[in-house]
Coordinates of C-alpha atoms in Angstrom, one line a residue:
X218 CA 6.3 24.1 80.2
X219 CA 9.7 24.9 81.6
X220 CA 10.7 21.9 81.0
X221 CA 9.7 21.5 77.4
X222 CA 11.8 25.0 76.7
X223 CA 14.7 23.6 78.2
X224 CA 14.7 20.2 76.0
X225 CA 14.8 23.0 72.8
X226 CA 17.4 24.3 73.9
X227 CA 19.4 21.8 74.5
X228 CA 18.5 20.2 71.5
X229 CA 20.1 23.6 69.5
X230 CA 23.2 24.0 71.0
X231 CA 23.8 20.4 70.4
X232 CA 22.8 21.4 66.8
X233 CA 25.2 24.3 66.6
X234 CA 28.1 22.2 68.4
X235 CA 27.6 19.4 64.9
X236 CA 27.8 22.3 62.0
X237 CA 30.9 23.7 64.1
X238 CA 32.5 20.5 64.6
X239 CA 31.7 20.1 60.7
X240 CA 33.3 23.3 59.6
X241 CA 35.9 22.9 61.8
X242 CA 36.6 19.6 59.9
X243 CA 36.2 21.1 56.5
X244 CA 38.5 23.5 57.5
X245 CA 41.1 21.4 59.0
X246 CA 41.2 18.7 55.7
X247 CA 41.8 22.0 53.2
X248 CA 43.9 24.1 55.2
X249 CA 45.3 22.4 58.3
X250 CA 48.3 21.4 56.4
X251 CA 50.2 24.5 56.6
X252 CA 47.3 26.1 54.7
X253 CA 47.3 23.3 52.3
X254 CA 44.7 20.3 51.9
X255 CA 45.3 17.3 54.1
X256 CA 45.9 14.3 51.2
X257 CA 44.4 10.9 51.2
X258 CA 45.4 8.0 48.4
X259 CA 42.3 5.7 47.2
X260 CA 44.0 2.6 45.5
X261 CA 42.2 1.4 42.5
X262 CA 43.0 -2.2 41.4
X263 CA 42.7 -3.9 37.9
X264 CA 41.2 -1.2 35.5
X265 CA 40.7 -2.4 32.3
X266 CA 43.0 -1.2 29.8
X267 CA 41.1 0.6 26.3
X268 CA 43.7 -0.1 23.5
X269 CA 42.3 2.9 21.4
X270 CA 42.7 2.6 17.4
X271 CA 42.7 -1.6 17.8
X272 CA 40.3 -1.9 15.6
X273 CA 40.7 0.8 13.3
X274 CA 44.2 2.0 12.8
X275 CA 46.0 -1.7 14.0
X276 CA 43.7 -3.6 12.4
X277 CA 44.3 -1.8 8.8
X278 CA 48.1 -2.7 9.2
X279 CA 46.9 -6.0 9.3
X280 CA 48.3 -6.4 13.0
X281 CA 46.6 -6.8 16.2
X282 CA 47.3 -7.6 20.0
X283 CA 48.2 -10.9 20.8
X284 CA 46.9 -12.5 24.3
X285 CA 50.0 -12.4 26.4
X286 CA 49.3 -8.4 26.5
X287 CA 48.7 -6.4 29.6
X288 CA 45.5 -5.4 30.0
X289 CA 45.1 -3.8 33.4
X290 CA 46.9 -1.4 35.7
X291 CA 46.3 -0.7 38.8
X292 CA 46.5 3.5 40.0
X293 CA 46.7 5.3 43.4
X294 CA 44.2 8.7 42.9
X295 CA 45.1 11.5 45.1
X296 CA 43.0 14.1 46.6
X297 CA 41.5 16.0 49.9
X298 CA 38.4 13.8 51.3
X299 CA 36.2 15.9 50.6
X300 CA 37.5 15.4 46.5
X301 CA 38.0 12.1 46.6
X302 CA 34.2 11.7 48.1
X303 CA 33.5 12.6 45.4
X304 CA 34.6 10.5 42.6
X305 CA 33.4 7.3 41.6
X306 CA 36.1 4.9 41.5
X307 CA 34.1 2.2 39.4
X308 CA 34.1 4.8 36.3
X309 CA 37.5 5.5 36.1
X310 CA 39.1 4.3 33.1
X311 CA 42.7 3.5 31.7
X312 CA 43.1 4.0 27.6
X313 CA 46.3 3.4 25.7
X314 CA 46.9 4.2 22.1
X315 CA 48.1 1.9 19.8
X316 CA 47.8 3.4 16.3
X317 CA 51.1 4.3 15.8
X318 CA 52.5 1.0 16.5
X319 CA 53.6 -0.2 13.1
X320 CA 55.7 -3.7 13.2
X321 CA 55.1 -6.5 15.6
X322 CA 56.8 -7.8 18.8
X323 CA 56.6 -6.7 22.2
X324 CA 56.4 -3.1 22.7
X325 CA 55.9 -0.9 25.5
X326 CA 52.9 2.1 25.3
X327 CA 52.3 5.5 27.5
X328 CA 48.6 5.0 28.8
X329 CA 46.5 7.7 31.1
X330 CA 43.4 7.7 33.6
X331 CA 40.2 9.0 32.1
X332 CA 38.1 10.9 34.7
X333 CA 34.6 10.7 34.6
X334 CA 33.1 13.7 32.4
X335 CA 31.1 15.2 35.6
X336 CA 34.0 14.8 38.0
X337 CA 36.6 17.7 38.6
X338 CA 40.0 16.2 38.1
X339 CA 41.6 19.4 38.5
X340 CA 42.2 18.6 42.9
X341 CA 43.5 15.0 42.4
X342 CA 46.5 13.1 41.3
X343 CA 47.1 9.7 40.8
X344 CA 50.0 7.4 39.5
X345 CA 50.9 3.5 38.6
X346 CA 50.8 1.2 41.9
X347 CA 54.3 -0.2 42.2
X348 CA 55.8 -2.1 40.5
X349 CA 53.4 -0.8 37.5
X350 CA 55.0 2.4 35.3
X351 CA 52.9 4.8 32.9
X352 CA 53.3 2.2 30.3
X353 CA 51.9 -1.0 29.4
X354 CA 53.6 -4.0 27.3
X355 CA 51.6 -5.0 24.4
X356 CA 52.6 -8.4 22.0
X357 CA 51.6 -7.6 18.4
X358 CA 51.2 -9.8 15.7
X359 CA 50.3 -10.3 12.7
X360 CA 46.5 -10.3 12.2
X361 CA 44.4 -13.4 10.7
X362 CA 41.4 -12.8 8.3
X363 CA 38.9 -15.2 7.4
X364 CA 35.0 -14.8 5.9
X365 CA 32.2 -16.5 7.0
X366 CA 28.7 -16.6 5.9
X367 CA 25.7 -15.3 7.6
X368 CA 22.7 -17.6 7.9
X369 CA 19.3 -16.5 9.2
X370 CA 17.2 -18.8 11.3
X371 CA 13.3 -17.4 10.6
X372 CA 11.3 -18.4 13.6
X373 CA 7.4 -17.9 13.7
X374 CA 5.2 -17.5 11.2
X375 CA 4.2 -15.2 8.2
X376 CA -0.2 -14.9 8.0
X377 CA -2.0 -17.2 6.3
X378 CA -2.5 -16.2 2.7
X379 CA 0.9 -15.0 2.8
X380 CA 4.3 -16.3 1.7
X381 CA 8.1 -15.0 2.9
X382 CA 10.2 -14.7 0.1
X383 CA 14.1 -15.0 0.1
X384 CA 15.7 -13.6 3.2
X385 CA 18.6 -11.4 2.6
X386 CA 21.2 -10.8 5.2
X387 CA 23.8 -7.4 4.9
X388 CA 26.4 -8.1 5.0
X389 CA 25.8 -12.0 3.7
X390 CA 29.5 -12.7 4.4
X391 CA 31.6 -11.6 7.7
X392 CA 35.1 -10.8 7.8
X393 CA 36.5 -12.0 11.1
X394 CA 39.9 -11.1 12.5
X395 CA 42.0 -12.3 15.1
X396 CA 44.5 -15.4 16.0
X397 CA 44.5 -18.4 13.3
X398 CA 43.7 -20.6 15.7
X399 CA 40.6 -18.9 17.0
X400 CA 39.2 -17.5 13.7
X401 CA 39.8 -21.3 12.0
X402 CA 37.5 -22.6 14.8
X403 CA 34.5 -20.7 13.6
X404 CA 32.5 -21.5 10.4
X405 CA 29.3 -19.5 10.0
X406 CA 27.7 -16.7 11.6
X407 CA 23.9 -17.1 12.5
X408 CA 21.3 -14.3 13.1
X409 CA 17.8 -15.1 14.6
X410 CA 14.8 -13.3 13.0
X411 CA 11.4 -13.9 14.9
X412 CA 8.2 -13.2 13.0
X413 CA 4.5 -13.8 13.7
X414 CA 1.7 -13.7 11.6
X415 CA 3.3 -10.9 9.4
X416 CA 1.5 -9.4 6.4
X417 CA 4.6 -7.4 5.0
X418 CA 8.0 -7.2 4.2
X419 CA 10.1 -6.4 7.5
X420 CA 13.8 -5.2 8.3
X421 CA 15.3 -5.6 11.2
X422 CA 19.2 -5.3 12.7
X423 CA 19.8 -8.0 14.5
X424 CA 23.2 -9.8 16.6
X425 CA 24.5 -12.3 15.6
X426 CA 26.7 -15.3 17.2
X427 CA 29.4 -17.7 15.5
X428 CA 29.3 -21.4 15.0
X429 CA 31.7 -24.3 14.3
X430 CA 31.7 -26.9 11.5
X431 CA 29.5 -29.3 14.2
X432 CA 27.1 -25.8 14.8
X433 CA 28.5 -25.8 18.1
X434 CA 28.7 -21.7 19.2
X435 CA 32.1 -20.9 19.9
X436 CA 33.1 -18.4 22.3
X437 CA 34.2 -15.4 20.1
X438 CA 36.1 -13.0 22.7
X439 CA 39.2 -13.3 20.7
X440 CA 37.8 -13.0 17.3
X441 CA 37.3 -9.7 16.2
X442 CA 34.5 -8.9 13.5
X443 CA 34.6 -5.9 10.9
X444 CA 30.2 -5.4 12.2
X445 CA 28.6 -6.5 15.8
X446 CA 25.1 -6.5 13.8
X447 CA 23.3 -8.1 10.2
X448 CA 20.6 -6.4 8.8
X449 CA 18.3 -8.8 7.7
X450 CA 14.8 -8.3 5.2
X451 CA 12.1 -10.6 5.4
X452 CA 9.9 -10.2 1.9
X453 CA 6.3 -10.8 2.8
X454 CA 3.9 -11.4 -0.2
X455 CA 0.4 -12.1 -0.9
X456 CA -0.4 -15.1 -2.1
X457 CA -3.3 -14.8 -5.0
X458 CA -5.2 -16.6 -7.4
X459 CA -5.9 -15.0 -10.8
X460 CA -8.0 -16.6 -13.2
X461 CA -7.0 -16.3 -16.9
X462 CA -9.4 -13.8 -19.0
X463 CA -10.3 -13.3 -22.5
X464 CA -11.5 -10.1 -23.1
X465 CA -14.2 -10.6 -26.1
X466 CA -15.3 -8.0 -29.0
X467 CA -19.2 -9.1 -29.8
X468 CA -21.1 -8.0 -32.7
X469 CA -24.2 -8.7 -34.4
X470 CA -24.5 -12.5 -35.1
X471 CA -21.1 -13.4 -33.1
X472 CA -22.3 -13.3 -29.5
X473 CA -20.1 -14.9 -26.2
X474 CA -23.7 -16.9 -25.6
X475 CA -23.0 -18.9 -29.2
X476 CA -19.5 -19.7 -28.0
X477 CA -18.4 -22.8 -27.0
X478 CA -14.5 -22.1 -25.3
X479 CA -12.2 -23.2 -22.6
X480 CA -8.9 -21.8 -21.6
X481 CA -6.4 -24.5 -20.3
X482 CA -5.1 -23.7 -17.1
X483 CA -8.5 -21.9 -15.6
X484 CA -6.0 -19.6 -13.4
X485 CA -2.8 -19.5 -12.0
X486 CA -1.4 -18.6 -8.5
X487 CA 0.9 -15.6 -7.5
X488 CA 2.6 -14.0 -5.1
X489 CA 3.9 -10.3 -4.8
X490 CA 3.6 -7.2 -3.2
X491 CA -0.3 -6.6 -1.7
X492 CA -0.3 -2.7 -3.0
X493 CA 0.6 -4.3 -6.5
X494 CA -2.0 -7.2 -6.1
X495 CA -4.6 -5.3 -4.5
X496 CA -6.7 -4.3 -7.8
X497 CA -5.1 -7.1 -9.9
X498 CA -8.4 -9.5 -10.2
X499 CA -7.4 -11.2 -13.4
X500 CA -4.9 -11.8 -15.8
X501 CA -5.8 -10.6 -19.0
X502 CA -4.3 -12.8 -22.3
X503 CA -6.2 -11.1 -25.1
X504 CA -7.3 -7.4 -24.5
X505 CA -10.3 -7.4 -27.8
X506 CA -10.9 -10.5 -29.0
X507 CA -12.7 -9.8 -32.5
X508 CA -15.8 -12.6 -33.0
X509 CA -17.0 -10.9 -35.5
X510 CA -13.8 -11.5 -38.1
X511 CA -13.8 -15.1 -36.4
X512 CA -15.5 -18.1 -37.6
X513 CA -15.2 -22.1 -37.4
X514 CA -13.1 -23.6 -34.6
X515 CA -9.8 -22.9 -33.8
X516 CA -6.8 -23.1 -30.7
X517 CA -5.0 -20.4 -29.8
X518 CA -1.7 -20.3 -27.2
X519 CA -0.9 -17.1 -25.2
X520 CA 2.1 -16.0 -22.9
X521 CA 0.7 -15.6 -19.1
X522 CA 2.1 -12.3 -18.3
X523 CA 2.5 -11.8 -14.6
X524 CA 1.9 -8.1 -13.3
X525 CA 5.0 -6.5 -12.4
X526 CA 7.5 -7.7 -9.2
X527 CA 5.1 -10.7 -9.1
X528 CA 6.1 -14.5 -8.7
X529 CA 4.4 -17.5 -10.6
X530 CA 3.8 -20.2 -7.9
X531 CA 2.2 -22.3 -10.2
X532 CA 4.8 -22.6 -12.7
X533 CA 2.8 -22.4 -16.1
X534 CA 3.9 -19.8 -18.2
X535 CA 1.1 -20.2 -21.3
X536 CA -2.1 -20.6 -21.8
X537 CA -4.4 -22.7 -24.6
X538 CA -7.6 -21.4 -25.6
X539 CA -9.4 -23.5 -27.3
X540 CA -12.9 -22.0 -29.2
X541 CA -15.8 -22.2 -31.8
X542 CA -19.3 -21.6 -32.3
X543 CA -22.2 -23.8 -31.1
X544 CA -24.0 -23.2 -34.1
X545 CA -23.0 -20.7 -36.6
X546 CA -24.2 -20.2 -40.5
X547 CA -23.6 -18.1 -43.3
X548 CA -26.1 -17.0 -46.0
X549 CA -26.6 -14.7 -48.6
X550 CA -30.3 -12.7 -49.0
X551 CA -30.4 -10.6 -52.3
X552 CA -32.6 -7.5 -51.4
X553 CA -34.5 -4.8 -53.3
X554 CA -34.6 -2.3 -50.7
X555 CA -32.4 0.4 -51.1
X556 CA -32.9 4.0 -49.3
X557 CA -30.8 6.8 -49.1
X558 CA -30.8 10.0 -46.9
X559 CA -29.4 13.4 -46.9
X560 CA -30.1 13.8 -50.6
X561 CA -28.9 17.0 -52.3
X562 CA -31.2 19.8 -52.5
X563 CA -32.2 21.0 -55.9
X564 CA -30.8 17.7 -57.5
X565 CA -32.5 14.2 -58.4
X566 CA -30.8 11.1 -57.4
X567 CA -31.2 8.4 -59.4
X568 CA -30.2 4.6 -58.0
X569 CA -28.9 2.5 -60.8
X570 CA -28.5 -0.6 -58.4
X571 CA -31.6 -2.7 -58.6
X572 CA -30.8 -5.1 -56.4
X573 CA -28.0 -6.5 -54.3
X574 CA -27.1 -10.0 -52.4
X575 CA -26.2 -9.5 -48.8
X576 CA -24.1 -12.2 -46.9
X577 CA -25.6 -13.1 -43.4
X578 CA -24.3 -14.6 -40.6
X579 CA -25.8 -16.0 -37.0
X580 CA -27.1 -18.4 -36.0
X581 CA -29.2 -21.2 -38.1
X582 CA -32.5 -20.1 -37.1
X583 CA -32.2 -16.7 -36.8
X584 CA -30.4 -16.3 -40.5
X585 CA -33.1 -18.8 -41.9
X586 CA -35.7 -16.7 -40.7
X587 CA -35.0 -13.6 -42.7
X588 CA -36.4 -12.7 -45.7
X589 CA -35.4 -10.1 -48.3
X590 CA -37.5 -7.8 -47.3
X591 CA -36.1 -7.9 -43.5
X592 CA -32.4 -6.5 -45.1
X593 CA -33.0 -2.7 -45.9
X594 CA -29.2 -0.7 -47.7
X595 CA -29.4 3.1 -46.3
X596 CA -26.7 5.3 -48.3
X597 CA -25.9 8.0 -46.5
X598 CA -25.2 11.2 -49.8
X599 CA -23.9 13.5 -47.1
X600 CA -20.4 13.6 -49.0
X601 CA -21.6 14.0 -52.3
X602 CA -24.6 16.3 -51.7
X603 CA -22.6 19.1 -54.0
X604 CA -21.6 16.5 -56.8
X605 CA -23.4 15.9 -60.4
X606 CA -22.9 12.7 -61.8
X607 CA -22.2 8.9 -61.3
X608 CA -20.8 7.7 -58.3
X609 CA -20.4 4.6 -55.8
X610 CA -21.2 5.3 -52.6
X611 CA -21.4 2.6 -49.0
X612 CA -24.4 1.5 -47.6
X613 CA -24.9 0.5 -44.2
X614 CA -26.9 -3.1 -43.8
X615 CA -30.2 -3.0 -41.7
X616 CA -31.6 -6.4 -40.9
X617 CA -35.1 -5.3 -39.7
X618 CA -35.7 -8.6 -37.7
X619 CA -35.9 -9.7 -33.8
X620 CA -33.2 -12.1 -34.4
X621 CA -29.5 -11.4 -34.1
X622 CA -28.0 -11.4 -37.1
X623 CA -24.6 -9.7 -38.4
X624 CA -23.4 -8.2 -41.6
X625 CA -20.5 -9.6 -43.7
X626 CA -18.4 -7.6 -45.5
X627 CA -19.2 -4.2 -46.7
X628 CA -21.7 -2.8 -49.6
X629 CA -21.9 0.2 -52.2
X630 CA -24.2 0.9 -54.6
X631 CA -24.1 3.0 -57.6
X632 CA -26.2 6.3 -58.2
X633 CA -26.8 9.4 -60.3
X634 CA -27.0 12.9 -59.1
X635 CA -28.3 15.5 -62.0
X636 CA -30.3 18.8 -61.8
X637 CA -33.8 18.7 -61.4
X638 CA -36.0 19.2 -64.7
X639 CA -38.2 21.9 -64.4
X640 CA -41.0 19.7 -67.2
X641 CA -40.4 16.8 -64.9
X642 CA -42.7 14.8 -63.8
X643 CA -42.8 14.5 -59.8
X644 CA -41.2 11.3 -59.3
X645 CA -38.2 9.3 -57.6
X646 CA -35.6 11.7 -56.2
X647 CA -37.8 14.4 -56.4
X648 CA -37.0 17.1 -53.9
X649 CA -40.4 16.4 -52.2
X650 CA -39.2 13.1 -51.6
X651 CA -35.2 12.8 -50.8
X652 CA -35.6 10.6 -47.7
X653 CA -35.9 7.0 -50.1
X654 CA -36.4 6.1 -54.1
X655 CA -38.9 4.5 -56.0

């Protein structure tokens, strides 16, 4: 037990003895000095030198650093250990500006050592390691310019059903700059764009490296380009075939079923945007074909209009139809039966026509199989139920039959409206009886 109490102890005053020996360091590196910091020098070799405004402010005076320029220095930083301990050497940098150099030639520029942001600066020193000064020498020259042009190289895929359209590249041409000789090497600028199985249209910023005349990549460190990166799109379409549409107006007698048609091509094939093609199911080349005002055989020719920011991939750009009736006749029934509603009250309507002919049309056996009695003319007096006198008015055509059979042309006949005799004997048009005549 004693023994154990003893090891603790021992093991704290050896404890105590390290911080003291500590602070006593501490104290001797920042003060021993004649109450001043002991110094130490850290020799940092070969920094890279940043030529600030290069690219911007040089470049736009159409000069630019040539390769025999210095481009490193070499510093001694400056400190107490416990500062320099502190800093990491490997992050210190070395800029000199260069945008107020205007003519070329061999020039001599002030440079500085950059810190890093989270170190304090304010407890060190440093200075150029002989037989380096504060400045570096810098050869300018005149700068070279030369444009290039940006090809893409798509690999993968779009989905099946699916077609890429053009690719576009921004900007399509590069502007390089640099020494004649190493610009005139290069001859295009090539981006990569992998796809796979894509359904739409993608954009994507990509790098891009430089090629010779033999598409050999050439080593570009001393070519300078205006961009690093090409923006390239990628339209994706949907690939779709529409069929080619007719959109027919039927009436009695002139039926689809009694037509005998084709329409030369049957569809064609497009491409464009999915949300424009998703409802698209047809292409339509007549909106209201009329087959009742057509007859006999004829060929008509139509422009194939494409929905809009849609491609033909089938290359036709009109369409034939070609059409007639199977069987299709004409004939003309003279009937007897005239009727007429919404007769004037108080009045009698006399109906001078005695009989009319009525021109048919459908097919052979259903116009053949109607009779004169089968075709009824209803005149409607609505809109001369205040009148007196003679007047024409339309009839509408009923063909009372189970065939189908139209109407052609349109009918009037020709009445009399008087007042009603009170000595008159009940008879056509009496006012018990408006609905037909005698």
């Amino acid at each position: 037990m004693r023994n154990n109490q003893g090891d603790k102890a021992n093991a704290l005053y050896i404890l105590i003895s390290i911080l003291v020996a500590i602070a006593i360091w501490i104290y001797v590196d920042s003060s021993g000095n004649g109450g001043s910091a002991y110094e130490t020098t850290v020799s940092v070799e070969n920094i890279p030198v940043e030529f600030y405004g290069e690219d911007t402010y040089l470049a736009d005076k159409g000069l630019m650093l040539l390769d025999d320029t210095e481009s490193t220095v070499s510093v001694e930083v400056s400190g107490s250990k416990t500062a320099l301990m502190k800093l990491d050497v490997s992050a210190i940098r070395v800029r000199a500006d260069v945008s107020d150099i205007t003519s070329t030639g061999t020039q001599s520029i002030s440079w500085r050592v950059i810190f890093p942001t989270s170190f304090d600066s304010s407890n060190v020193s440093y200075k150029p390691k002989k037989p380096s000064t504060y400045a570096v020498s810098v050869n300018v020259g005149e700068l070279y310019r030369k444009s290039v042009d940006v090809r893409c190289d798509i690999q993968g895929a779009v989905a099946e059903g699916y077609i890429a359209g053009e690719v576009q590249c921004q900007p399509n041409v590069l502007e390089l700059r640099g020494q004649q000789a190493e610009v005139e090497k290069i001859s295009y600028a090539k981006v990569v764009l992998p796809i796979d199985n894509i359904k739409e249209t993608t954009t994507q910023t990509l790098t891009y490296k430089l090629y010779d005349e033999n598409d050999r990549e050439v080593d570009s460190v001393n070519v300078h380009p205006v961009t690093d990166r090409i923006q390239v799109v990628l339209p994706v379409n949907v690939i779709k075939e529409l069929p080619l549409v007719i959109n027919f107006v039927e009436a009695p007698g002139s039926r689809v079923a009694n037509l005998d048609y084709t329409i030369e091509p049957l569809s064609v094939t497009v491409s464009g945007d999915a949300a424009l093609l998703r409802d698209v199911d047809s292409i339509v080349l007549e909106e209201s074909f009329d087959l009742e005002s057509f007859s006999g055989e004829a060929t008509y020719n139509y422009q194939i209009t494409l929905p809009d920011g849609c491609e033909n991939l089938s290359g036709v750009t009109r369409a034939t139809l070609k059409i007639r009736y199977k069987d299709l006749v004409t004939a003309t029934v003279t009937t007897s039966r005239i009727e007429y509603e919404n007769a004037p009250e108080g009045k009698t309507v006399t109906v001078l026509t005695s009989d009319l002919p009525v021109t048919l049309r459908g097919t052979s056996a259903d116009v053949n199989a109607v009779t004169p009695e089968d075709v009824i003319l209803l005149a409607d007096l609505r809109d001369v139920s205040s009148a007196s006198g003679s007047y024409t008015v339309p009839v509408e055509v009923r063909v009372d039959t189970n065939g189908d059979v139209g109407v052609v042309g349109t009918y009037q006949i020709r009445i009399t409206i008087s007042d009603i005799v009170e000595d008159e004997e009940p008879g056509i048009g009496d006012e018990n009886d408006t609905d037909s005549n005698g």
